GROMACS .gro file of C-alpha atoms in nm:
model
  375
    1MET     CA    1   1.167  -2.400  -0.914
    2LEU     CA    2   1.112  -2.030  -0.854
    3THR     CA    3   1.269  -1.934  -1.187
    4LYS     CA    4   0.966  -2.096  -1.351
    5GLU     CA    5   0.727  -1.904  -1.127
    6ILE     CA    6   0.844  -1.546  -1.182
    7ALA     CA    7   1.000  -1.367  -1.477
    8GLY     CA    8   1.241  -1.160  -1.271
    9ALA     CA    9   1.286  -0.951  -0.960
   10VAL     CA   10   1.472  -0.656  -0.815
   11GLY     CA   11   1.614  -0.674  -0.466
   12ILE     CA   12   1.767  -0.400  -0.253
   13ILE     CA   13   1.913  -0.418   0.096
   14VAL     CA   14   2.025  -0.115   0.298
   15LYS     CA   15   2.223  -0.155   0.620
   16ASN     CA   16   2.313   0.142   0.841
   17GLY     CA   17   2.204   0.378   0.566
   18LYS     CA   18   2.429   0.223   0.301
   19ILE     CA   19   2.324   0.004   0.008
   20VAL     CA   20   2.484  -0.339   0.051
   21TYR     CA   21   2.286  -0.515  -0.223
   22TYR     CA   22   2.099  -0.377  -0.523
   23LYS     CA   23   2.039  -0.598  -0.824
   24GLY     CA   24   1.790  -0.687  -1.094
   25PHE     CA   25   1.779  -1.045  -1.212
   26GLY     CA   26   1.573  -1.252  -1.450
   27ASN     CA   27   1.379  -1.100  -1.738
   28ASP     CA   28   1.132  -0.822  -1.792
   29ASP     CA   29   1.003  -0.998  -2.104
   30THR     CA   30   1.053  -1.376  -2.105
   31ASP     CA   31   0.987  -1.406  -2.478
   32ALA     CA   32   1.230  -1.134  -2.587
   33ARG     CA   33   1.470  -1.232  -2.305
   34THR     CA   34   1.517  -0.867  -2.212
   35PRO     CA   35   1.687  -0.842  -1.872
   36LEU     CA   36   1.507  -0.683  -1.579
   37LYS     CA   37   1.708  -0.375  -1.483
   38LYS     CA   38   1.743  -0.266  -1.123
   39ASP     CA   39   1.589   0.077  -1.194
   40ALA     CA   40   1.272  -0.079  -1.340
   41ILE     CA   41   0.943   0.078  -1.234
   42PHE     CA   42   0.691  -0.150  -1.060
   43ARG     CA   43   0.320  -0.120  -0.987
   44ILE     CA   44   0.355  -0.101  -0.610
   45ALA     CA   45  -0.020  -0.115  -0.541
   46SER     CA   46  -0.075  -0.131  -0.162
   47GLN     CA   47   0.273  -0.001  -0.090
   48THR     CA   48   0.100   0.328  -0.173
   49LYS     CA   49  -0.080   0.309   0.163
   50ALA     CA   50   0.220   0.390   0.382
   51ILE     CA   51   0.301   0.693   0.166
   52THR     CA   52  -0.056   0.823   0.193
   53SER     CA   53  -0.049   0.761   0.569
   54THR     CA   54   0.271   0.963   0.589
   55ALA     CA   55   0.103   1.253   0.409
   56VAL     CA   56  -0.182   1.235   0.658
   57MET     CA   57   0.056   1.240   0.954
   58MET     CA   58   0.242   1.539   0.811
   59LEU     CA   59  -0.088   1.729   0.821
   60TYR     CA   60  -0.147   1.595   1.173
   61GLU     CA   61   0.182   1.752   1.279
   62GLU     CA   62   0.058   2.081   1.138
   63GLY     CA   63  -0.246   2.072   1.367
   64LYS     CA   64  -0.499   2.011   1.091
   65PHE     CA   65  -0.684   1.738   1.286
   66LEU     CA   66  -0.664   1.495   1.577
   67LEU     CA   67  -0.637   1.122   1.527
   68ASP     CA   68  -0.963   1.046   1.705
   69ASP     CA   69  -1.163   1.304   1.511
   70PRO     CA   70  -1.455   1.149   1.322
   71ILE     CA   71  -1.387   1.149   0.950
   72SER     CA   72  -1.735   1.296   0.900
   73LYS     CA   73  -1.599   1.624   1.042
   74TYR     CA   74  -1.411   1.661   0.714
   75ILE     CA   75  -1.608   1.435   0.476
   76PRO     CA   76  -1.978   1.478   0.568
   77SER     CA   77  -2.105   1.174   0.375
   78PHE     CA   78  -1.955   0.954   0.649
   79LYS     CA   79  -2.189   1.104   0.912
   80ASN     CA   80  -2.414   0.858   1.098
   81PRO     CA   81  -2.258   0.537   0.963
   82GLN     CA   82  -2.461   0.219   0.925
   83ILE     CA   83  -2.362  -0.147   0.934
   84ILE     CA   84  -2.481  -0.429   0.708
   85ASP     CA   85  -2.738  -0.633   0.901
   86LYS     CA   86  -2.884  -0.878   0.647
   87PHE     CA   87  -2.759  -0.935   0.293
   88ASN     CA   88  -2.939  -1.109   0.005
   89GLU     CA   89  -2.690  -1.275  -0.231
   90ALA     CA   90  -2.952  -1.315  -0.502
   91ASP     CA   91  -2.994  -0.946  -0.576
   92SER     CA   92  -2.733  -0.775  -0.351
   93SER     CA   93  -3.006  -0.607  -0.148
   94TYR     CA   94  -2.939  -0.551   0.219
   95THR     CA   95  -3.072  -0.410   0.542
   96VAL     CA   96  -2.872  -0.197   0.783
   97LYS     CA   97  -2.854  -0.101   1.147
   98PRO     CA   98  -2.700   0.213   1.298
   99ALA     CA   99  -2.336   0.193   1.402
  100LYS     CA  100  -2.262   0.260   1.767
  101ARG     CA  101  -1.993   0.515   1.689
  102GLU     CA  102  -1.845   0.726   1.412
  103VAL     CA  103  -1.545   0.621   1.205
  104THR     CA  104  -1.229   0.802   1.319
  105ILE     CA  105  -0.914   0.897   1.134
  106ARG     CA  106  -0.714   0.662   1.358
  107GLN     CA  107  -0.940   0.373   1.255
  108LEU     CA  108  -0.882   0.456   0.888
  109LEU     CA  109  -0.506   0.453   0.943
  110THR     CA  110  -0.529   0.113   1.117
  111HIS     CA  111  -0.789  -0.055   0.891
  112THR     CA  112  -1.031  -0.098   1.180
  113SER     CA  113  -1.301   0.135   1.042
  114GLY     CA  114  -1.530  -0.136   0.904
  115ILE     CA  115  -1.473  -0.024   0.544
  116SER     CA  116  -1.397  -0.321   0.318
  117TYR     CA  117  -1.236  -0.346  -0.025
  118ALA     CA  118  -1.387  -0.338  -0.373
  119MET     CA  119  -1.328  -0.659  -0.574
  120ILE     CA  120  -1.108  -0.827  -0.311
  121GLY     CA  121  -1.317  -0.758   0.001
  122SER     CA  122  -1.600  -0.953   0.161
  123PRO     CA  123  -1.868  -1.094  -0.074
  124GLU     CA  124  -2.116  -0.841   0.062
  125ALA     CA  125  -1.880  -0.546   0.012
  126ASN     CA  126  -1.778  -0.665  -0.336
  127ALA     CA  127  -2.140  -0.669  -0.447
  128ILE     CA  128  -2.243  -0.342  -0.281
  129TYR     CA  129  -1.936  -0.153  -0.400
  130ALA     CA  130  -1.977  -0.284  -0.756
  131LYS     CA  131  -2.341  -0.175  -0.763
  132ASN     CA  132  -2.238   0.173  -0.645
  133ASN     CA  133  -1.943   0.205  -0.884
  134ILE     CA  134  -1.670   0.202  -0.617
  135PRO     CA  135  -1.333   0.095  -0.771
  136SER     CA  136  -1.046  -0.086  -0.601
  137GLY     CA  137  -0.806   0.191  -0.699
  138ILE     CA  138  -0.608  -0.013  -0.952
  139GLY     CA  139  -0.654   0.021  -1.327
  140THR     CA  140  -0.935   0.276  -1.314
  141PRO     CA  141  -0.771   0.603  -1.419
  142GLY     CA  142  -1.088   0.783  -1.528
  143TYR     CA  143  -1.251   0.821  -1.187
  144LYS     CA  144  -1.238   1.123  -0.957
  145LEU     CA  145  -1.134   1.070  -0.595
  146SER     CA  146  -1.384   1.315  -0.445
  147ASP     CA  147  -1.677   1.149  -0.623
  148VAL     CA  148  -1.576   0.795  -0.525
  149ILE     CA  149  -1.512   0.871  -0.159
  150THR     CA  150  -1.831   1.075  -0.122
  151ARG     CA  151  -2.029   0.775  -0.254
  152LEU     CA  152  -1.835   0.535  -0.033
  153GLY     CA  153  -1.922   0.739   0.277
  154LYS     CA  154  -2.292   0.670   0.224
  155LEU     CA  155  -2.248   0.293   0.204
  156PRO     CA  156  -2.270   0.056   0.503
  157LEU     CA  157  -1.975  -0.074   0.700
  158VAL     CA  158  -1.909  -0.447   0.741
  159HIS     CA  159  -1.865  -0.420   1.119
  160GLU     CA  160  -1.862  -0.173   1.407
  161PRO     CA  161  -1.578   0.083   1.384
  162GLY     CA  162  -1.279  -0.020   1.593
  163GLU     CA  163  -1.386  -0.378   1.659
  164ARG     CA  164  -1.192  -0.569   1.390
  165PHE     CA  165  -0.908  -0.537   1.141
  166THR     CA  166  -1.059  -0.536   0.792
  167TYR     CA  167  -0.831  -0.451   0.502
  168GLY     CA  168  -1.018  -0.197   0.296
  169LEU     CA  169  -1.039   0.133   0.111
  170ASN     CA  170  -0.931   0.327   0.419
  171SER     CA  171  -0.622   0.480   0.258
  172ASP     CA  172  -0.830   0.599  -0.036
  173VAL     CA  173  -1.049   0.787   0.210
  174LEU     CA  174  -0.734   0.927   0.369
  175GLY     CA  175  -0.609   1.039   0.028
  176TYR     CA  176  -0.921   1.248  -0.012
  177LEU     CA  177  -0.871   1.384   0.341
  178VAL     CA  178  -0.525   1.502   0.233
  179GLU     CA  179  -0.685   1.684  -0.060
  180ILE     CA  180  -0.944   1.851   0.163
  181LEU     CA  181  -0.698   1.963   0.431
  182SER     CA  182  -0.420   2.073   0.196
  183GLY     CA  183  -0.625   2.222  -0.086
  184LYS     CA  184  -0.412   2.025  -0.334
  185SER     CA  185  -0.462   1.704  -0.528
  186LEU     CA  186  -0.309   1.400  -0.362
  187ASP     CA  187  -0.073   1.373  -0.658
  188THR     CA  188   0.052   1.730  -0.610
  189PHE     CA  189   0.083   1.700  -0.231
  190LEU     CA  190   0.287   1.380  -0.247
  191ARG     CA  191   0.514   1.523  -0.514
  192GLU     CA  192   0.577   1.857  -0.341
  193ARG     CA  193   0.594   1.739   0.019
  194ILE     CA  194   0.743   1.387  -0.001
  195PHE     CA  195   0.886   1.280  -0.338
  196GLU     CA  196   1.076   1.593  -0.435
  197PRO     CA  197   1.224   1.668  -0.089
  198LEU     CA  198   1.340   1.308  -0.042
  199GLY     CA  199   1.468   1.267  -0.398
  200MET     CA  200   1.215   0.999  -0.499
  201LYS     CA  201   1.248   1.072  -0.870
  202ASP     CA  202   1.066   0.768  -1.010
  203THR     CA  203   0.744   0.751  -0.806
  204TYR     CA  204   0.419   0.847  -0.982
  205PHE     CA  205   0.049   0.777  -1.010
  206TYR     CA  206   0.084   0.808  -1.389
  207LEU     CA  207   0.423   0.788  -1.554
  208PRO     CA  208   0.567   1.070  -1.767
  209GLU     CA  209   0.631   0.982  -2.129
  210ASN     CA  210   1.007   0.947  -2.087
  211LYS     CA  211   0.970   0.680  -1.814
  212LYS     CA  212   0.690   0.463  -1.954
  213ASN     CA  213   0.938   0.222  -2.115
  214ARG     CA  214   1.071   0.132  -1.769
  215LEU     CA  215   0.739  -0.010  -1.645
  216VAL     CA  216   0.781  -0.381  -1.575
  217ARG     CA  217   0.564  -0.625  -1.768
  218LEU     CA  218   0.291  -0.785  -1.558
  219TYR     CA  219   0.256  -1.165  -1.552
  220THR     CA  220  -0.023  -1.392  -1.435
  221GLN     CA  221  -0.102  -1.766  -1.417
  222ASP     CA  222  -0.319  -1.969  -1.653
  223LYS     CA  223  -0.563  -2.238  -1.538
  224GLU     CA  224  -0.279  -2.488  -1.509
  225GLY     CA  225  -0.073  -2.246  -1.299
  226LYS     CA  226   0.171  -2.170  -1.579
  227MET     CA  227   0.321  -1.820  -1.589
  228ILE     CA  228   0.193  -1.612  -1.882
  229LYS     CA  229   0.182  -1.244  -1.970
  230ALA     CA  230  -0.120  -1.063  -1.827
  231GLU     CA  231  -0.348  -0.922  -2.095
  232ASN     CA  232  -0.576  -0.621  -2.080
  233ARG     CA  233  -0.938  -0.684  -1.986
  234PRO     CA  234  -1.241  -0.462  -2.054
  235ASP     CA  235  -1.246  -0.359  -1.687
  236PHE     CA  236  -0.873  -0.343  -1.625
  237ASN     CA  237  -0.581  -0.207  -1.824
  238THR     CA  238  -0.264  -0.376  -1.700
  239ASP     CA  239  -0.061  -0.077  -1.820
  240TYR     CA  240  -0.268   0.176  -1.626
  241PRO     CA  241   0.045   0.362  -1.503
  242LYS     CA  242   0.106   0.465  -1.865
  243GLU     CA  243  -0.232   0.636  -1.895
  244ASN     CA  244  -0.308   1.004  -1.844
  245GLY     CA  245  -0.529   0.941  -1.543
  246SER     CA  246  -0.723   1.162  -1.306
  247PHE     CA  247  -0.785   0.913  -1.021
  248TYR     CA  248  -0.529   0.930  -0.741
  249ALA     CA  249  -0.592   0.618  -0.534
  250GLY     CA  250  -0.424   0.665  -0.197
  251GLY     CA  251  -0.447   0.292  -0.130
  252ALA     CA  252  -0.306   0.140  -0.445
  253GLY     CA  253  -0.234   0.384  -0.726
  254LEU     CA  254   0.141   0.447  -0.722
  255SER     CA  255   0.425   0.298  -0.923
  256SER     CA  256   0.787   0.323  -0.810
  257THR     CA  257   1.134   0.168  -0.804
  258ALA     CA  258   1.299  -0.038  -0.534
  259TYR     CA  259   1.549   0.245  -0.486
  260ASP     CA  260   1.285   0.515  -0.440
  261TYR     CA  261   1.091   0.312  -0.189
  262ALA     CA  262   1.410   0.231   0.000
  263ILE     CA  263   1.460   0.607   0.039
  264PHE     CA  264   1.110   0.637   0.181
  265LEU     CA  265   1.171   0.359   0.436
  266GLN     CA  266   1.516   0.489   0.528
  267THR     CA  267   1.347   0.817   0.617
  268PHE     CA  268   1.161   0.631   0.893
  269ILE     CA  269   1.474   0.453   1.013
  270ASN     CA  270   1.632   0.801   1.034
  271GLY     CA  271   1.350   0.933   1.252
  272GLY     CA  272   1.170   1.125   0.978
  273GLN     CA  273   1.448   1.280   0.769
  274TYR     CA  274   1.665   1.190   0.472
  275ASN     CA  275   1.964   1.377   0.331
  276GLY     CA  276   1.891   1.681   0.543
  277LYS     CA  277   1.522   1.697   0.448
  278ARG     CA  278   1.280   1.634   0.734
  279ILE     CA  279   0.919   1.537   0.661
  280LEU     CA  280   0.816   1.406   1.006
  281SER     CA  281   0.931   1.448   1.364
  282PRO     CA  282   1.083   1.150   1.549
  283ALA     CA  283   0.784   1.155   1.786
  284VAL     CA  284   0.534   1.106   1.503
  285VAL     CA  285   0.750   0.839   1.338
  286ASN     CA  286   0.746   0.652   1.667
  287LEU     CA  287   0.367   0.690   1.681
  288MET     CA  288   0.330   0.540   1.334
  289ILE     CA  289   0.542   0.230   1.398
  290GLN     CA  290   0.394   0.112   1.725
  291ASN     CA  291   0.087  -0.106   1.786
  292GLN     CA  292  -0.225   0.107   1.743
  293ILE     CA  293  -0.487  -0.171   1.743
  294GLY     CA  294  -0.441  -0.306   2.095
  295ASP     CA  295  -0.580  -0.657   2.129
  296VAL     CA  296  -0.757  -0.658   1.793
  297ASN     CA  297  -0.656  -0.981   1.618
  298MET     CA  298  -0.422  -0.961   1.317
  299GLY     CA  299  -0.253  -1.299   1.337
  300ASN     CA  300   0.115  -1.280   1.430
  301LYS     CA  301   0.132  -0.906   1.368
  302LYS     CA  302  -0.018  -0.578   1.482
  303PHE     CA  303  -0.078  -0.257   1.293
  304GLY     CA  304   0.050   0.095   1.341
  305LEU     CA  305  -0.054   0.407   1.150
  306GLY     CA  306   0.015   0.278   0.801
  307PHE     CA  307   0.238  -0.025   0.860
  308ALA     CA  308   0.209  -0.381   0.990
  309ILE     CA  309   0.424  -0.429   1.301
  310THR     CA  310   0.627  -0.742   1.379
  311THR     CA  311   0.542  -0.890   1.720
  312GLU     CA  312   0.746  -1.124   1.939
  313LYS     CA  313   0.529  -1.411   1.809
  314GLU     CA  314   0.615  -1.328   1.448
  315ALA     CA  315   0.981  -1.275   1.537
  316ALA     CA  316   0.985  -1.633   1.671
  317ARG     CA  317   0.871  -1.757   1.329
  318ILE     CA  318   1.108  -1.566   1.102
  319PRO     CA  319   1.433  -1.376   1.183
  320VAL     CA  320   1.289  -1.023   1.166
  321PRO     CA  321   1.300  -0.859   1.510
  322ALA     CA  322   0.992  -0.734   1.692
  323GLY     CA  323   0.926  -0.369   1.618
  324SER     CA  324   1.009  -0.398   1.248
  325PHE     CA  325   0.740  -0.266   1.013
  326ASP     CA  326   0.631  -0.387   0.673
  327TRP     CA  327   0.371  -0.431   0.400
  328GLY     CA  328   0.358  -0.514   0.032
  329GLY     CA  329   0.159  -0.493  -0.288
  330ILE     CA  330  -0.079  -0.732  -0.463
  331PHE     CA  331   0.140  -0.761  -0.772
  332GLY     CA  332   0.426  -0.922  -0.579
  333THR     CA  333   0.621  -0.646  -0.408
  334THR     CA  334   0.725  -0.658  -0.044
  335TYR     CA  335   0.929  -0.455   0.203
  336TRP     CA  336   1.025  -0.425   0.565
  337ALA     CA  337   1.229  -0.185   0.775
  338ASP     CA  338   1.408  -0.290   1.092
  339PRO     CA  339   1.486  -0.002   1.334
  340LYS     CA  340   1.680  -0.232   1.570
  341ASP     CA  341   1.938  -0.354   1.317
  342LYS     CA  342   1.903  -0.051   1.084
  343ILE     CA  343   1.797  -0.262   0.784
  344VAL     CA  344   1.572  -0.170   0.493
  345ALA     CA  345   1.494  -0.442   0.238
  346LEU     CA  346   1.267  -0.479  -0.063
  347LEU     CA  347   1.195  -0.755  -0.312
  348MET     CA  348   0.995  -0.651  -0.619
  349THR     CA  349   0.827  -0.874  -0.879
  350GLN     CA  350   0.520  -0.830  -1.104
  351LYS     CA  351   0.280  -1.121  -1.108
  352TYR     CA  352  -0.078  -1.178  -0.996
  353PRO     CA  353  -0.191  -1.418  -0.870
  354ASN     CA  354   0.139  -1.546  -0.735
  355ASN     CA  355   0.133  -1.889  -0.571
  356VAL     CA  356   0.492  -1.874  -0.443
  357TRP     CA  357   0.501  -1.519  -0.313
  358GLY     CA  358   0.466  -1.601   0.057
  359GLU     CA  359   0.747  -1.855   0.034
  360MET     CA  360   0.970  -1.608  -0.153
  361GLN     CA  361   0.916  -1.333   0.105
  362ASP     CA  362   1.011  -1.557   0.395
  363LYS     CA  363   1.318  -1.701   0.220
  364PHE     CA  364   1.432  -1.350   0.128
  365LYS     CA  365   1.412  -1.245   0.493
  366VAL     CA  366   1.614  -1.546   0.605
  367LEU     CA  367   1.880  -1.475   0.341
  368VAL     CA  368   1.902  -1.106   0.430
  369TYR     CA  369   1.969  -1.168   0.798
  370GLN     CA  370   2.227  -1.439   0.742
  371SER     CA  371   2.415  -1.223   0.494
  372VAL     CA  372   2.423  -0.872   0.640
  373MET     CA  373   2.441  -0.922   1.015
  374GLU     CA  374   2.779  -0.889   1.182
  375PRO     CA  375   2.893  -1.185   1.396
   0.00000   0.00000   0.00000
């Protein structure tokens, strides 16, 4: 069944720091029947968030800020936040009320700030962000991060900071914070401080010419649910990683390989270092992969500083132990890292929407643990 739902996938499994499975299967192009190679480059979308969060925490270690600092201390447009009170669907007009508190950097890292998403957020946020030209961070290479985030800071929140988990443009704000505190573009900071030291040679916001041919073709579903190639739209270029863009979206802009991202996750399993290059201390790694949202509801999981965290309740549903951390991307990429059993695993596809993706993720997890665990 699943072979009719996706064109192909790349899977990688690392156990105790060693690759035990790494394979591409299926096709990149179903018409030409070109095989999907294991070093293919994927639009990783929201897998960008953990990398941006890592950059933020590197600056935290350098004493640039404290986690409970208000973001307005560094980006003034976020001063005196307001919350949507009443919203008129007919014309997208709204009234606001003052928020009880300022948005903090910790709340941005945990998606509890009250900032929603453009295009995929709440109906109110979708309308307000569209009217104010706030992009989702995918397929909009011509924007400038400083302009977008400054505008976003003046717009209302969807709830009081700290009160709920709302997936939103928090990591994009954090990307701009990295630029402010480091004096470098987010692209340059990530390359110099994370990608080059760790040996992540295929991770980019915009691909160099000699790697563009490795970008995986994006698929979608027609009205009958049949898999077809995704075509460009006036508002969205599916091949945005091939453009010469200027917008570095800290929440969704990167493309990468399964191998590169496995290196990134292995760095966390190793307590912040990989192949002799340290980017974080063990203490800060531990801070990032523990529950940072307290009793705030997030279903079976909790959230750390950049990752979802597996709870005992989730571990009773699927064989991934409590304390593992994970996330994924909207185009059908997923990962988790398991500090207890020293496992890193990724499954990468390229399709949106994807009506079998949840099922595939869970089955992949079951297969990984039955195949790599010692008796």
